[in-house]
Every structure is written in structure tokens, then in C-alpha cells.
Amino acid sequence: METAVITSLIAGVFSLATALGSVWLKHHLESRDSKPANTPSPPVPAHKGGPPATPRRPLGSLVVRAAAIIATGGLLGAVSRGVRNWIPGPVHYEAIASLALLALVSLVLALARQARHLSYQLEVFSLWAAFLAGWSLIHRSVWSDAVFSFGMGWLACAVVGGVVVAFRRRGAA
């Protein structure tokens, strides 16, 4: 097998593993949060109650979300590399546009209704790993500049998105 195919498969496996880890984590945390506490508490009137209990999402919707994240990243990476030869000039506008789209998708993931810090980090890593897998598969090799650029983009999205998630969770509490 070619090195590019093996490397793309490895990046794809990382993307899949982190996406499935995110699914498992969300399912576990939602099932833990939806269980009643061991000690009974007095009933709270509806008008004075705290935040409503978060409903538990079905496992299938979490799997679909993870698949959508992987498909979005992989497709965006393949398209970005596929159109690269058609855009002339020293500036790679397709790479800039794809990095901006990845940052936008990462922000949307951070602003999700029930985003938790660790699950956000797993989702954003799977998004960027799938992007690198799709890009490398079309490029037919691993390019160190692309790995560095995508790595720095992922790191920036992980930090900024992590701060956004933390502030949203803090404001909701």
C-alpha cells in the first residue's frame, strides 16, 4: 500500500475513534444526568424551579452527529485539495477558505445546545483529523506544511472553542 493511503487511513481511524469517543461520552453523561439522585428532594413548584432536566438524546442521533462531523471534515479536505490545481497564483485561496469553514464548523460545535468541554474537544479533533485524511488522500502523500497548518488551526479551534464552551456552561449554571 502507498504511504499516502496508509497515512490517510490512520488519520481516518483517529477521526473515527474520537468521534465514537464523543458519542460514548455524551451518551454516558446524559444517562448519568438523567438519573434521579439517591436522596429525594422536596418537589419544587414550576415557577420557582431551577433549570429543567436535559432530555436524553437517543444513541442513534449521536452516531448520526458523529458521522456528519467526519463526513464534513473528510469532504471538505478532499474538495479543498481537489480544486487546488485550478486556482492560480501564489496564494492558496482554497486553503484559506477551507480553514475558515473548519473554524466556523468548530464554532458551531462549541455553541451547540448541550456542548461539554471534553466532547467538544473530541468532536473538533475528529473534524480536523477527517479533513487531513481527505486532503492527504487526494494529495496522495502527506505534506508537512499541510499537517503543520491544519495542526495549528485545530489547536486554535480547540483553545478558542474550549473557552466558548466553558463560558457557556458557566453562564448556564
Coordinates of C-alpha atoms in Angstrom, one line a residue:
M1 CA 0.0 0.0 0.0
E2 CA 1.1 3.5 -0.6
T3 CA 2.2 5.7 2.2
A4 CA -0.5 8.3 1.5
V5 CA -3.2 5.7 1.7
I6 CA -1.9 4.3 4.9
T7 CA -1.5 7.8 6.4
S8 CA -5.0 8.8 5.3
L9 CA -6.3 5.6 6.9
I10 CA -4.5 6.3 10.1
A11 CA -5.9 9.9 10.2
G12 CA -9.4 8.5 9.4
V13 CA -9.1 5.9 12.2
F14 CA -8.2 8.7 14.6
S15 CA -11.1 10.7 13.4
L16 CA -13.5 7.8 13.8
A17 CA -12.1 6.9 17.2
T18 CA -12.5 10.4 18.6
A19 CA -16.0 10.7 17.1
L20 CA -17.1 7.5 18.6
G21 CA -15.5 8.5 21.9
S22 CA -17.5 11.7 21.7
V23 CA -20.7 9.7 21.1
W24 CA -20.0 7.4 24.1
L25 CA -19.1 10.3 26.4
K26 CA -22.2 12.2 25.5
H27 CA -24.4 9.1 25.9
H28 CA -22.8 8.3 29.3
L29 CA -23.0 11.9 30.6
E30 CA -26.6 12.3 29.5
S31 CA -27.6 9.0 31.1
R32 CA -25.8 10.0 34.3
D33 CA -27.5 13.4 34.4
S34 CA -31.0 12.0 33.7
K35 CA -30.9 9.5 36.6
P36 CA -32.6 10.7 39.8
A37 CA -30.5 11.4 42.8
N38 CA -30.4 8.8 45.6
T39 CA -31.7 11.3 48.1
P40 CA -35.3 12.5 47.5
S41 CA -35.7 16.3 47.4
P42 CA -38.9 18.1 48.1
P43 CA -41.0 19.0 45.0
V44 CA -40.2 22.4 43.6
P45 CA -43.1 24.5 42.2
A46 CA -42.9 25.1 38.5
H47 CA -42.5 28.8 38.8
K48 CA -39.6 28.6 41.3
G49 CA -37.7 25.6 39.8
G50 CA -34.2 25.5 38.6
P51 CA -33.2 24.6 35.1
P52 CA -35.2 21.9 33.6
A53 CA -33.7 18.4 33.3
T54 CA -32.0 17.8 30.0
P55 CA -33.7 15.1 28.0
R56 CA -31.6 12.2 27.0
R57 CA -30.9 12.0 23.3
P58 CA -31.2 8.7 21.5
L59 CA -27.9 7.0 20.7
G60 CA -28.7 7.0 17.0
S61 CA -28.8 10.8 16.8
L62 CA -25.4 10.9 18.5
V63 CA -24.0 8.5 15.9
V64 CA -25.5 10.5 13.1
R65 CA -23.9 13.6 14.5
A66 CA -20.5 12.0 14.7
A67 CA -20.9 10.6 11.1
A68 CA -21.8 14.1 9.9
I69 CA -18.8 15.6 11.6
I70 CA -16.5 13.0 10.0
A71 CA -18.1 13.4 6.5
T72 CA -18.0 17.2 6.7
G73 CA -14.3 17.2 7.5
G74 CA -13.3 14.5 5.0
L75 CA -15.3 16.0 2.2
L76 CA -14.1 19.5 2.9
G77 CA -10.5 18.2 2.9
A78 CA -10.9 16.3 -0.4
V79 CA -12.6 19.2 -2.1
S80 CA -10.0 21.7 -0.8
R81 CA -7.2 19.6 -2.3
G82 CA -9.1 18.7 -5.4
V83 CA -9.6 22.3 -6.5
R84 CA -6.1 23.4 -5.6
N85 CA -4.7 22.9 -9.1
W86 CA -7.5 25.0 -10.7
I87 CA -6.8 28.2 -8.6
P88 CA -3.7 30.0 -10.0
G89 CA -1.4 32.3 -8.0
P90 CA 0.9 32.1 -5.1
V91 CA -1.9 32.4 -2.6
H92 CA -4.0 29.3 -1.9
Y93 CA -7.4 30.8 -1.5
E94 CA -9.0 27.3 -1.3
A95 CA -6.9 26.5 1.7
I96 CA -7.8 29.8 3.4
A97 CA -11.5 29.2 2.7
S98 CA -11.4 25.7 4.0
L99 CA -9.6 26.8 7.2
A100 CA -12.2 29.4 7.7
L101 CA -15.0 26.9 7.1
L102 CA -13.4 24.5 9.6
A103 CA -13.2 27.3 12.1
L104 CA -16.8 28.1 11.5
V105 CA -17.9 24.5 12.0
S106 CA -15.8 24.3 15.1
L107 CA -17.5 27.4 16.5
V108 CA -20.9 25.9 15.7
L109 CA -19.9 22.8 17.6
A110 CA -18.8 25.0 20.6
L111 CA -22.1 26.8 20.5
A112 CA -24.2 23.6 20.4
R113 CA -27.0 23.5 22.9
Q114 CA -25.5 20.9 25.2
A115 CA -21.8 21.2 24.5
R116 CA -19.5 19.8 27.1
H117 CA -15.8 20.5 27.1
L118 CA -14.4 17.0 26.6
S119 CA -17.0 16.0 24.0
Y120 CA -16.3 19.3 22.1
Q121 CA -12.6 18.6 22.1
L122 CA -13.2 15.1 20.7
E123 CA -15.6 16.4 18.0
V124 CA -13.3 19.1 16.9
F125 CA -10.3 16.8 16.8
S126 CA -12.3 14.3 14.7
L127 CA -13.4 17.1 12.3
W128 CA -9.8 18.2 11.7
A129 CA -8.4 14.7 11.5
A130 CA -11.1 13.8 8.9
F131 CA -10.1 17.0 7.0
L132 CA -6.4 15.9 7.0
A133 CA -7.4 12.4 5.9
G134 CA -9.5 13.6 3.0
W135 CA -6.8 16.2 2.0
S136 CA -4.0 13.7 2.1
L137 CA -5.9 11.0 0.3
I138 CA -6.4 13.4 -2.7
H139 CA -2.9 14.8 -2.5
R140 CA -1.6 11.2 -2.4
S141 CA 1.1 12.0 0.1
V142 CA 1.5 13.7 3.5
W143 CA 2.7 17.2 3.1
S144 CA 4.4 18.5 6.3
D145 CA 3.2 22.1 5.6
A146 CA -0.4 21.0 5.5
V147 CA 0.0 18.9 8.7
F148 CA 1.5 22.0 10.4
S149 CA -1.2 24.4 9.1
F150 CA -4.0 22.1 10.0
G151 CA -2.5 21.3 13.3
M152 CA -2.2 24.9 14.3
G153 CA -5.8 25.5 13.0
W154 CA -7.0 22.6 15.2
L155 CA -5.1 23.9 18.2
A156 CA -6.6 27.4 17.8
C157 CA -10.1 26.0 17.4
A158 CA -9.6 23.7 20.4
V159 CA -8.5 26.6 22.7
V160 CA -11.0 29.2 21.5
G161 CA -13.9 26.7 21.3
G162 CA -12.9 25.3 24.8
V163 CA -13.1 28.8 26.2
V164 CA -16.5 29.4 24.5
V165 CA -17.9 26.1 25.9
A166 CA -16.6 26.9 29.4
F167 CA -18.2 30.4 29.4
R168 CA -21.5 29.0 28.0
R169 CA -21.6 26.2 30.7
R170 CA -20.7 28.7 33.4
G171 CA -23.4 31.1 32.3
A172 CA -26.0 28.3 32.2
A173 CA -25.2 27.2 35.8

